[in-house]
Coordinates of C-alpha atoms in Angstrom, one line a residue:
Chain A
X26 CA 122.6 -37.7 -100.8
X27 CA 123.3 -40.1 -103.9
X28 CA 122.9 -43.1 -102.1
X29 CA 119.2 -41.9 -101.1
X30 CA 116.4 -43.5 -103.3
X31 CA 113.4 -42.0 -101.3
X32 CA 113.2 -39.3 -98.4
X33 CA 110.4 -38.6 -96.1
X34 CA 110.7 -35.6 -94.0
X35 CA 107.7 -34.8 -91.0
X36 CA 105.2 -36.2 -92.9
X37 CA 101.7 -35.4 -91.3
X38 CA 98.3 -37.2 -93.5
X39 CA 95.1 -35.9 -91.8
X40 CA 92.2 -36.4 -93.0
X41 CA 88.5 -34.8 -92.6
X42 CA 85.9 -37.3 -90.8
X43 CA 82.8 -35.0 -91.2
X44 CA 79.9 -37.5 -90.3
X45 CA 78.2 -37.2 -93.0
X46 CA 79.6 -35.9 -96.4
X47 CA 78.9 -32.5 -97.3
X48 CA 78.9 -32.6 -101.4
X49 CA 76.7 -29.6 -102.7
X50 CA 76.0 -26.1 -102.3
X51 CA 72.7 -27.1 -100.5
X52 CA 73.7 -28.5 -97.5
X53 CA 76.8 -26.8 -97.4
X54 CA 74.9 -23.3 -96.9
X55 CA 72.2 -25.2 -94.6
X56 CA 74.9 -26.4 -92.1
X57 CA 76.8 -22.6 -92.7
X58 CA 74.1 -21.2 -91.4
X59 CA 73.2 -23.8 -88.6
X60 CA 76.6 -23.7 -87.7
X61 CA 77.5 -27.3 -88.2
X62 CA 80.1 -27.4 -90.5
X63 CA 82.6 -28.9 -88.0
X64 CA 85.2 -31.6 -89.1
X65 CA 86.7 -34.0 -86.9
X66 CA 90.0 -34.5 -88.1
X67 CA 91.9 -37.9 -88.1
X68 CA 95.3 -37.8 -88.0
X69 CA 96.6 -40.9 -90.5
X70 CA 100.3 -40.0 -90.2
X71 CA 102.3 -38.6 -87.5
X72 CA 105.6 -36.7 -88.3
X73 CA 106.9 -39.7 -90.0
X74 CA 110.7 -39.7 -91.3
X75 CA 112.6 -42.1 -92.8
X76 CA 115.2 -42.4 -95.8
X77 CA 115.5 -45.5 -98.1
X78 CA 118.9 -46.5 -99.4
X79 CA 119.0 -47.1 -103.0
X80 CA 119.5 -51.0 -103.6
X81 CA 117.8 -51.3 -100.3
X82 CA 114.5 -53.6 -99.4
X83 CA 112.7 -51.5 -97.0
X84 CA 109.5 -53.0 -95.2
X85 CA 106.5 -51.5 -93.5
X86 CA 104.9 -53.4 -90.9
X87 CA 102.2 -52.9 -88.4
X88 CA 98.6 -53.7 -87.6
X89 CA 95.4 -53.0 -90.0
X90 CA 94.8 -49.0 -90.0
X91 CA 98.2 -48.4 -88.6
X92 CA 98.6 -46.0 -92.0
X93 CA 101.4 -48.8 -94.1
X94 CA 98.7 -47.8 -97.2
X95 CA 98.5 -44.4 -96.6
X96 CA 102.5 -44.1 -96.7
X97 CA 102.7 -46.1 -100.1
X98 CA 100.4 -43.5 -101.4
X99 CA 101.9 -40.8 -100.7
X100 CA 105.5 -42.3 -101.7
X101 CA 104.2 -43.0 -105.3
X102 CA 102.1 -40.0 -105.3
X103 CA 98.9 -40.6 -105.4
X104 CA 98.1 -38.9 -101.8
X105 CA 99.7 -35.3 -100.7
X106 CA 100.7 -34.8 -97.1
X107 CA 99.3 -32.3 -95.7
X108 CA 102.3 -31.6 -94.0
X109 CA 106.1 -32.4 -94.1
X110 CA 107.8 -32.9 -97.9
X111 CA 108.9 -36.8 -100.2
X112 CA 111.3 -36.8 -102.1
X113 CA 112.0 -39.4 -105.0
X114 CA 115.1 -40.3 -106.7
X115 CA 114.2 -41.8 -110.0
X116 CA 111.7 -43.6 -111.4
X117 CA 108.7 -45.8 -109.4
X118 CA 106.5 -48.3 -110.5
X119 CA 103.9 -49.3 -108.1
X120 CA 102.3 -52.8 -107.9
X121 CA 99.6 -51.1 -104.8
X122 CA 96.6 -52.4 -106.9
X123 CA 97.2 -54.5 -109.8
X124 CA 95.1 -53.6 -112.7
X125 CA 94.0 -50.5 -111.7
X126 CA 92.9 -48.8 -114.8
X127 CA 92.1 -52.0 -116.5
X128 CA 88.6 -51.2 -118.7
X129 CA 86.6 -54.4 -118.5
X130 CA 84.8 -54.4 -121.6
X131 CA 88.0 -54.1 -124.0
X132 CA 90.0 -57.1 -124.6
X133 CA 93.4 -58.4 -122.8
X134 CA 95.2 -57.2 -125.9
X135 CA 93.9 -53.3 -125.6
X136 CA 94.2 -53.1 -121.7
X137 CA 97.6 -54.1 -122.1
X138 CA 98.3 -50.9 -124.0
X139 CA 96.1 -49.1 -122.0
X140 CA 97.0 -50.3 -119.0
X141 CA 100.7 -49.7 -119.8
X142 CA 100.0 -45.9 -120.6
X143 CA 98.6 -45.2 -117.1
X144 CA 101.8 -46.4 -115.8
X145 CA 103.6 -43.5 -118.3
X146 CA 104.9 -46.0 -120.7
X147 CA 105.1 -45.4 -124.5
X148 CA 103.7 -47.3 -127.4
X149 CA 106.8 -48.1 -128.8
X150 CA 108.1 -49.6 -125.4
X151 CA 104.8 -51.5 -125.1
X152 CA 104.9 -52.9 -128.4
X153 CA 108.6 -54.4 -128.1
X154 CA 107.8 -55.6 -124.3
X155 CA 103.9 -56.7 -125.5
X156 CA 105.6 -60.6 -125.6
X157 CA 107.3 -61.0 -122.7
X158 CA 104.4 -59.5 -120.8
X159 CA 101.7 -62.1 -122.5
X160 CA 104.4 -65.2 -121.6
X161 CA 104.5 -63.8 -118.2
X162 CA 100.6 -63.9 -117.9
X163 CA 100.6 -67.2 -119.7
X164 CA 97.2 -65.7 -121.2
X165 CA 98.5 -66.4 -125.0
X166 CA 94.9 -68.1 -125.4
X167 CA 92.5 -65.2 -124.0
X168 CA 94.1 -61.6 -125.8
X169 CA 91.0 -60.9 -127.2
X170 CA 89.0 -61.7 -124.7
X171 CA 87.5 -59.1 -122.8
X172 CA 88.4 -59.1 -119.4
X173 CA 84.9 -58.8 -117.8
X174 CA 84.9 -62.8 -118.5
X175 CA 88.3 -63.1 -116.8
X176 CA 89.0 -64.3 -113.2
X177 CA 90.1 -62.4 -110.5
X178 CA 93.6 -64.2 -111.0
X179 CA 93.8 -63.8 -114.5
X180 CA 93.7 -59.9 -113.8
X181 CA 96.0 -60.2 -111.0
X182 CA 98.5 -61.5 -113.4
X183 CA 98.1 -59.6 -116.3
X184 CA 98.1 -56.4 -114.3
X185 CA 101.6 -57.6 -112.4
X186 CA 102.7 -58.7 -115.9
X187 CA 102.6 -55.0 -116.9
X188 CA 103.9 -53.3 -113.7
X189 CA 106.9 -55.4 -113.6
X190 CA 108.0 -55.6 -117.4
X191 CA 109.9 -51.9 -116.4
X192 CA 112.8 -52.6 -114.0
X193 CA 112.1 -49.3 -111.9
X194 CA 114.7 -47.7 -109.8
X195 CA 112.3 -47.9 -106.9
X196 CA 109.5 -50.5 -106.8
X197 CA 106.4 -50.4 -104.3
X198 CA 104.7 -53.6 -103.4
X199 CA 101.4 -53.6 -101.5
X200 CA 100.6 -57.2 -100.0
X201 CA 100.3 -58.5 -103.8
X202 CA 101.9 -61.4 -103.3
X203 CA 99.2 -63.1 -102.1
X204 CA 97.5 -63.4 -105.8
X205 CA 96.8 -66.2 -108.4
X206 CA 98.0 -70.0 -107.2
X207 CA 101.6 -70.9 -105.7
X208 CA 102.8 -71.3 -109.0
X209 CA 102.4 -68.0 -109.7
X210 CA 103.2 -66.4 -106.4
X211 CA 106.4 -68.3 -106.8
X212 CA 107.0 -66.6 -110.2
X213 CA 106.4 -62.8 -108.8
X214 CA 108.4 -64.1 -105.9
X215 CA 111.6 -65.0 -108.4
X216 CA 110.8 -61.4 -110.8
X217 CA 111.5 -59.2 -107.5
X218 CA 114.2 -61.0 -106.2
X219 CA 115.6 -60.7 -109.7
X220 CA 115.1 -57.6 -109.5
X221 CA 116.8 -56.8 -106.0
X222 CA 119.5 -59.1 -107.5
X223 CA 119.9 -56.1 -110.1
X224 CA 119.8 -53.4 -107.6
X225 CA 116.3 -51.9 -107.7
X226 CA 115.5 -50.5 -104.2
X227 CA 112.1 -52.3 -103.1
X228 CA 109.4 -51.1 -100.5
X229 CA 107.3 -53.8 -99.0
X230 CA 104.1 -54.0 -97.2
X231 CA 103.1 -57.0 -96.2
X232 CA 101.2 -58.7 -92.9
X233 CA 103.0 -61.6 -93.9
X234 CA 105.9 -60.5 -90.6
X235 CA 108.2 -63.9 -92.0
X236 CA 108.1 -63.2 -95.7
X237 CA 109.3 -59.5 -94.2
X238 CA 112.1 -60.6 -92.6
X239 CA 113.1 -62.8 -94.8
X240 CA 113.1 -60.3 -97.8
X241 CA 114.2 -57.1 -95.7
X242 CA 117.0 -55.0 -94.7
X243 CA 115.2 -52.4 -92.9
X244 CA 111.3 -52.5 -91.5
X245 CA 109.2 -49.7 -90.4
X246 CA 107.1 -50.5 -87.6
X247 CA 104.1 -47.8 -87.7
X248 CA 101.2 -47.7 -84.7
X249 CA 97.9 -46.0 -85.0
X250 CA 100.1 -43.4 -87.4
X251 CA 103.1 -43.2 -85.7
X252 CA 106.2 -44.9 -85.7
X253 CA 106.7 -47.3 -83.0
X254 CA 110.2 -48.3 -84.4
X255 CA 113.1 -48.3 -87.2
X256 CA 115.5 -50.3 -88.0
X257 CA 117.4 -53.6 -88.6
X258 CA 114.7 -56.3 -89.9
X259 CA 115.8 -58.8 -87.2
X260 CA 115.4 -56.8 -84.6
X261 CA 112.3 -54.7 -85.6
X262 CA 110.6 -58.0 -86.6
X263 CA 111.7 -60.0 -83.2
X264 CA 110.0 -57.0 -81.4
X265 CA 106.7 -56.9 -83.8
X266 CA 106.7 -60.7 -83.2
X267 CA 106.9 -60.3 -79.3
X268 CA 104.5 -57.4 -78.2
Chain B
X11 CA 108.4 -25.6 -112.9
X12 CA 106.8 -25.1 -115.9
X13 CA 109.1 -28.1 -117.7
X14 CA 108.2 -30.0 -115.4
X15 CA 104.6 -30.2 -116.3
X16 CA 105.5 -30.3 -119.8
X17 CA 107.9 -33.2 -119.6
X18 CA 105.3 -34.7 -117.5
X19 CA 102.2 -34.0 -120.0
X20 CA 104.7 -35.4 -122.8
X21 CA 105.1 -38.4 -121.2
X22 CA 101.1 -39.3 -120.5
X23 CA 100.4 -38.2 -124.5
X24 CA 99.9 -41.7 -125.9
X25 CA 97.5 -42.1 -122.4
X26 CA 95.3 -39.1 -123.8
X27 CA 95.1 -40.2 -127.1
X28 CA 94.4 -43.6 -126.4
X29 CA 91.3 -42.3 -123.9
X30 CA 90.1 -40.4 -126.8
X31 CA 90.4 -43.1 -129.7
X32 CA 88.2 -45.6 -126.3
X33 CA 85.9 -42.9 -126.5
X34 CA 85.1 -42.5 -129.8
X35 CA 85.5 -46.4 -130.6
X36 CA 82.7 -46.7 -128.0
X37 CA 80.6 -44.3 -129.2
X38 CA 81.1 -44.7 -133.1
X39 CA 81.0 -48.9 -132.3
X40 CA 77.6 -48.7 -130.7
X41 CA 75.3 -47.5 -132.6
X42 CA 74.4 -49.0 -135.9
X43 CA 74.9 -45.3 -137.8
X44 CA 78.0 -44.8 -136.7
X45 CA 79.6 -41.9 -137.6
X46 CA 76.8 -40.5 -140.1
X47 CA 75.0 -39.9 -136.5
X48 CA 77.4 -37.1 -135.8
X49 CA 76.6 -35.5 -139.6
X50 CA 72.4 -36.5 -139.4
X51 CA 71.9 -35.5 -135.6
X52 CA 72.5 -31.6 -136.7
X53 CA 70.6 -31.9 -140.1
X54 CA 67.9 -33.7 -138.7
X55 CA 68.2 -30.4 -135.9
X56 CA 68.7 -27.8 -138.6
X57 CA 65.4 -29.4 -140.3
X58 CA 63.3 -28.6 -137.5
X59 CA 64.8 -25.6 -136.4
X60 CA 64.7 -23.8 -139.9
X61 CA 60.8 -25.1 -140.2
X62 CA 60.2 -23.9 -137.3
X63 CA 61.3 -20.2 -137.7
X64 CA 60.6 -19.4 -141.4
X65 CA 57.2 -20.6 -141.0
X66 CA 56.2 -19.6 -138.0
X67 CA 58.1 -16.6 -136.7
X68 CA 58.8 -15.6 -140.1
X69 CA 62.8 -15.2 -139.8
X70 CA 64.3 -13.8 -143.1
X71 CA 67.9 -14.8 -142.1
X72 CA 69.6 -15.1 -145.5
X73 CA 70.6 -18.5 -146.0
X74 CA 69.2 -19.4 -142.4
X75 CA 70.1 -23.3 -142.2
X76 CA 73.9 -22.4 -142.4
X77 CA 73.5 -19.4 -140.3
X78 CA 72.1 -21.9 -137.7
X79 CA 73.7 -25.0 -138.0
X80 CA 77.4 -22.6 -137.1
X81 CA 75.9 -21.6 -134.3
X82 CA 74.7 -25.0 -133.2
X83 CA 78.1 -26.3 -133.5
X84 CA 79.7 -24.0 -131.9
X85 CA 76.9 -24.0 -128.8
X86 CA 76.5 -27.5 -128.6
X87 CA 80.7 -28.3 -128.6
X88 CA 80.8 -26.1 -125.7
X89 CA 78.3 -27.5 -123.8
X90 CA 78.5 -30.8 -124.5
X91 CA 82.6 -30.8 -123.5
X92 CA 81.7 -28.8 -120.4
X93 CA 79.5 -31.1 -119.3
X94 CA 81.4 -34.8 -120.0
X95 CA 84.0 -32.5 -118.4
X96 CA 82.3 -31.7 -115.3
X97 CA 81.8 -35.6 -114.9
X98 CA 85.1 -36.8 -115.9
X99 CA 87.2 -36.7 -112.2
X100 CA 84.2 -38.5 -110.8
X101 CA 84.2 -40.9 -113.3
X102 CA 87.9 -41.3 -113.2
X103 CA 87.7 -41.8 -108.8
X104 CA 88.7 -45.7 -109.0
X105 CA 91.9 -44.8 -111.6
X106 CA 93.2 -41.3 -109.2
X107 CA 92.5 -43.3 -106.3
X108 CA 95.3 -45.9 -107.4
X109 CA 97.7 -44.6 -109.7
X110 CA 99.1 -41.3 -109.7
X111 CA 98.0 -39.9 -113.2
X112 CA 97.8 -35.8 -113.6
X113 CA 94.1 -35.7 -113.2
X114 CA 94.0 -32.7 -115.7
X115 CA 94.1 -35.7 -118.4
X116 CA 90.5 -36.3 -118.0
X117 CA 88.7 -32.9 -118.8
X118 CA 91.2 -32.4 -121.4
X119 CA 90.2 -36.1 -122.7
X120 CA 86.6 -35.0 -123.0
X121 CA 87.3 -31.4 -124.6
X122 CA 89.6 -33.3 -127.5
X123 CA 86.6 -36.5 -127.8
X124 CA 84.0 -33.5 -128.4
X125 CA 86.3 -31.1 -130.5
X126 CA 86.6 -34.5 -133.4
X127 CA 82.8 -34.6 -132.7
X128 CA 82.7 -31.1 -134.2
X129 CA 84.7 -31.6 -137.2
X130 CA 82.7 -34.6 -138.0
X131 CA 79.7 -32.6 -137.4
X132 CA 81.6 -29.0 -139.4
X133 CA 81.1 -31.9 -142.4
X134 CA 77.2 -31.4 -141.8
X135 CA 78.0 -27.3 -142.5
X136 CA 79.9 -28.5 -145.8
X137 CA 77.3 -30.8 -147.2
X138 CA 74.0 -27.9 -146.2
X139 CA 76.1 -24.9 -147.7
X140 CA 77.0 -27.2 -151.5
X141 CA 73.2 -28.3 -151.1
X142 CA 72.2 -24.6 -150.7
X143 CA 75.0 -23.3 -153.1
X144 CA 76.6 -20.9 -150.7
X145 CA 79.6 -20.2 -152.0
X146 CA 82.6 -21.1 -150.5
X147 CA 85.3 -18.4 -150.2
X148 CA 88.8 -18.4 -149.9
X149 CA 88.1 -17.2 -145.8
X150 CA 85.9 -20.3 -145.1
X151 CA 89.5 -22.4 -145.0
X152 CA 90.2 -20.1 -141.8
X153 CA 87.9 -22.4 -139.8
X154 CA 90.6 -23.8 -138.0
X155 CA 91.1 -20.3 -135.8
X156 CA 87.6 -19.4 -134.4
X157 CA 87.4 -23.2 -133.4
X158 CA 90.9 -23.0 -131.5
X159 CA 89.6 -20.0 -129.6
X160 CA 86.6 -21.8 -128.8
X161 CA 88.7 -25.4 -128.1
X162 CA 91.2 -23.5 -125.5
X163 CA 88.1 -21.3 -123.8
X164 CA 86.1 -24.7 -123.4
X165 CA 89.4 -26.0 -122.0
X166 CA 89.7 -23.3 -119.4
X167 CA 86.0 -23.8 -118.4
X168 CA 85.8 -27.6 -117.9
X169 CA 89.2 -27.6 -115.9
X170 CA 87.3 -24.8 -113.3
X171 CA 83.6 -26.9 -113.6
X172 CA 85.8 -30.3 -113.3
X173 CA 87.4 -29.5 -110.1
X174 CA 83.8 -27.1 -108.7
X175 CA 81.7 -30.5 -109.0
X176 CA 84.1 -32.7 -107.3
X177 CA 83.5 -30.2 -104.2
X178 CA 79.6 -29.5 -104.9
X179 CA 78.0 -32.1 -106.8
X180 CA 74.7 -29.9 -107.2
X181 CA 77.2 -27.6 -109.6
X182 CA 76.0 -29.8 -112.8
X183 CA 72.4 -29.0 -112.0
X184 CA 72.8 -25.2 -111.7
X185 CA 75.0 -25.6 -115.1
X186 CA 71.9 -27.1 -116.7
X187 CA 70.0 -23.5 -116.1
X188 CA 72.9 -21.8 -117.0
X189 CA 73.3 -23.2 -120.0
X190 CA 70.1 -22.6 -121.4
X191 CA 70.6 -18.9 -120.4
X192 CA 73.6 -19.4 -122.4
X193 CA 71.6 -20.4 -125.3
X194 CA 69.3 -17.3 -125.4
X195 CA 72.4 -15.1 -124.8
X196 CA 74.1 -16.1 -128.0
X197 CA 72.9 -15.5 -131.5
X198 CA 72.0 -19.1 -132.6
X199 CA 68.6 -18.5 -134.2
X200 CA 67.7 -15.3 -134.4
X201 CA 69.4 -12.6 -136.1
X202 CA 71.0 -10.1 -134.3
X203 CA 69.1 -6.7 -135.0
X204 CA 66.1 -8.2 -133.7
X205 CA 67.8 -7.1 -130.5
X206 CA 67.4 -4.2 -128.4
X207 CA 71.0 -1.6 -127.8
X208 CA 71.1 -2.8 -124.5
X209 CA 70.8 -6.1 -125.2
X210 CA 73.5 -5.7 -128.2
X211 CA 75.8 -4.5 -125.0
X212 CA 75.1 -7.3 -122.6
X213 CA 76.1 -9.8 -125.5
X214 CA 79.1 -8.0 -125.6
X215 CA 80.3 -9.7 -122.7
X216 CA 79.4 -13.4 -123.8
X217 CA 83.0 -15.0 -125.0
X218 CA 80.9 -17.6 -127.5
X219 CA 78.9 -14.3 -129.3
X220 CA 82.4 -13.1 -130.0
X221 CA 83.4 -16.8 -131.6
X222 CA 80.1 -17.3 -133.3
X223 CA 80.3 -14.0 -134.9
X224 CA 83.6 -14.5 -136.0
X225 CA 82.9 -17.8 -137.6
X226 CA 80.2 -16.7 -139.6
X227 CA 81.7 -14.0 -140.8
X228 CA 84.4 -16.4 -142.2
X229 CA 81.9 -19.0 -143.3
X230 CA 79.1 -16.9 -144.6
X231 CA 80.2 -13.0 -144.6
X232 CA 83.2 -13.7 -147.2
X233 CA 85.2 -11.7 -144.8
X234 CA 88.2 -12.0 -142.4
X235 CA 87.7 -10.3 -139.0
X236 CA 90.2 -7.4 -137.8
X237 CA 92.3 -7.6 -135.3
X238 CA 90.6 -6.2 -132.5
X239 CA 87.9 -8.9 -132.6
X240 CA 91.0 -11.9 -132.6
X241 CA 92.2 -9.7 -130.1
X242 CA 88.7 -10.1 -128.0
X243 CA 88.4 -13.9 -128.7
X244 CA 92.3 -14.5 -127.7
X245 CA 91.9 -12.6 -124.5
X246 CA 88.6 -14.4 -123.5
X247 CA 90.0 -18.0 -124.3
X248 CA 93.6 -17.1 -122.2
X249 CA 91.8 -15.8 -119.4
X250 CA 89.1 -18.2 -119.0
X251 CA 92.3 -20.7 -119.6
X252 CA 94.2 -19.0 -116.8
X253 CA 91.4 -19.2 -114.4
X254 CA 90.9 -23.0 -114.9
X255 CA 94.4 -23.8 -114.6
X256 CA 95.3 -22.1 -111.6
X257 CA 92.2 -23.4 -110.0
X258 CA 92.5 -27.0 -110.8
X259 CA 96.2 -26.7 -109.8
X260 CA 94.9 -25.4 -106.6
X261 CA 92.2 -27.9 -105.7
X262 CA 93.6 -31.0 -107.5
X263 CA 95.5 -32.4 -104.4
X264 CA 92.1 -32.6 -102.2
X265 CA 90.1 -34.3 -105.1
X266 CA 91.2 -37.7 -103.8
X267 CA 89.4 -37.0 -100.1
X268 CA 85.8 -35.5 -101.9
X269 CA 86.0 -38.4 -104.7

């Protein structure tokens, strides 16, 4: 079991697709008593299993609405399964949307701090990491700028500046690298291999199906919420390539 | 379990103070009065309210303006953390849709914003009773305690509205009636023997009589309340507590598919 970074058992996701959204007591007792009140339900995930091996880089590949998201989420928390059980071993920093919880009318400076909360850091780690993070960014110049004036890549890198300033046991990347200029990709790029290189297990989503194999040990292939196949990147990726 | 949460609430602490210091930065940078708007909103209320009913429904409250104003306090922190409560998951969906963060952050956010509110406002109380020359008593320094009943019963209520509107949205409108039902339930501004025995009994069962009462007794009556009335306050706040947590707890994993 100590090898084991992260362990999905029989995960089910399904979700209610009521047509339209029934949100107050109103219509809720209006369709009660018209008998209405029927949900279609979707099924996002299908009794989905699979064990990452710490130090490993695991990818998830498959077409758009195929549930790759949907699985992140529900590895780093955000989402419960309705059935089946995850369980994590240590700590996880997700990069799924960079600079979420970013408040656009305080200043670079603030969000950082803020930002860096969210993500369950404390003040005193934020402080002493508060440099490297702004030479990351390279955004020395706008601090106290509020970020409503910033570009879309500007955020992008602050926020990636802040998710990887950690080095989590376990880090989830959700088709981020395709932020900010080449430069930059480049520089992410060279931050996770570093920290592979240092043993941090990695899950990637990515349509990118070269950049997969290149980086990966292991891919998931997932279909309409099931899982079509596991297993060595070469193969699994050869297959993807080829249907 | 239960160390679990705690280790887990430890760790987000510099995330709920730093909500509440955004909160009050935003409201206190804002406007041009800044935090004398929290002192002069219940004066300038306590003005009109006091006019009001010594002139025209000929009130003889002794010392009516600080008989008021503790009651306002108390009635308008309640209802104004119950209802930045009710909003705060909503207004939170693009954060709990991205992060994992324990959503419980948020109410609790809005019941700590309004509770410094309050003591900037308890300075209002301070500055009527040294203009009036009510004395101030060696009980009035027990503030602290009726306002921690009231803090953990507000609590227990905005966790059970918080997680009601993210299902039914029309919740905040039926609040608003509520509310106001609220108000005429609980002794702000009239004096309590102008109430008929049955009325006197139906009070009983209103939590915020039991914490007004007690305040003023502190404040105004020069005397500390006995222990079966912090027994009655303590048992409303941990019940209504009890029933907000455990239903939170229980609805907080669907919020994300309603929000």
């Amino acid at each position: 079991m100590e090898n084991i970074a992260v362990s999905v058992k029989n995960v089910t996701m399904k979700f209610n697709m009521s047509k339209e959204k029934v949100d107050n007591i109103k219509e809720y007792i209006v369709k009660l008593l018209k008998r209405q009140l029927m949900y279609t339900e979707f099924t996002a995930l299908d009794d989905i299993s699979f064990d990452v091996k710490k130090g490993e880089v695991f990818g998830i590949v498959g077409l758009n609405g195929s549930g790759k998201s949907t699985t992140l989420k529900i590895v780093s928390g955000i989402l419960k399964p309705t059935k089946g059980s995850v369980q994590v071993f240590g700590t996880i920093s997700p990069l799924i949307e960079l600079g979420a919880g970013f408040d656009h009318d305080l200043t670079a400076r603030e969000n950082i701090f803020l930002n860096g909360y969210v993500l369950g850091y404390s003040k005193d780690y934020i402080k002493e990491k508060f440099d490297s993070i702004v030479e990351f960014s390279e955004l020395e110049e706008f601090l106290d700028v509020p970020i409503k004036n910033f570009s879309s890549g500007m955020i992008a890198r602050l926020g990636f500046a802040i998710a990887t300033v950690v080095r989590p046991d376990i880090l989830i990347v959700d088709e981020i690298l395709s932020v900010g200029d080449y430069k930059f990709q480049e520089k992410c790029e060279k931050r996770i291999a570093d920290m592979m290189a240092g043993g941090t297990t990695v899950i990637i989503v990515s349509h990118s199906i070269e950049q997969i194999q290149r980086l990966c040990d292991r891919v998931l292939w997932l279909e309409k919420g099931k899982m079509k196949e596991l297993g060595e990147a070469e193969y699994v990726c050869g297959k993807y390539k080829n249907q | 379990m239960m160390k679990e949460n705690f280790q887990n609430f430890y760790k987000y602490r510099y995330l709920l103070f730093d909500l509440v210091i955004k909160d009050l930065k935003i409201k206190y940078r804002r406007s041009v009065l800044g935090f004398a708007w929290s002192i002069l909103n219940p004066l300038l209320m306590m003005v009109v309210i006091t006019a009001v009913f010594q002139n025209v429904f000929k009130s003889n409250i002794e010392n009516f303006p600080v008989y008021y104003l503790t009651g306002y306090l108390f009635f308008s922190f309640l209802t104004e953390a119950t209802n930045m409560s009710m909003r705060s998951v909503m207004g939170a969906a693009s954060l709990i849709k991205k992060v994992y963060i324990p959503k419980y952050l948020f109410p609790l956010e809005k019941c700590i914003f309004c509770f410094v509110n309050m003591l900037l406002s308890f300075v209002a109380v301070i500055i009527v009773m040294l203009v009036l020359r009510v004395p101030i008593t060696p009980t009035f320094f027990a503030f602290p305690i009726p306002m921690l009943y009231l803090f953990v019963f507000t609590v227990g209520l905005s966790l059970f509205l918080a997680a009601a509107n993210v299902f039914f949205r029309d919740i905040e409108h039926l609040y608003g009636v509520f509310t106001t039902a609220w108000m005429y339930l609980t002794p702000i501004f009239y004096p309590m023997e102008m109430l008929p025995d049955f009325m006197t009994n139906v009070l009983r069962f209103n939590p915020l009589y039991h914490y007004v009462l007690y305040f003023r007794a502190i404040v105004l009556g020069n005397h500390m309340p006995d222990l079966h009335s912090n027994l009655v306050c303590m048992g409303f706040s941990l019940i209504m507590l009890i029933i907000g947590i455990a239903f939170f707890k229980k609805k907080q994993d669907k919020f994300i598919l309603y929000i």
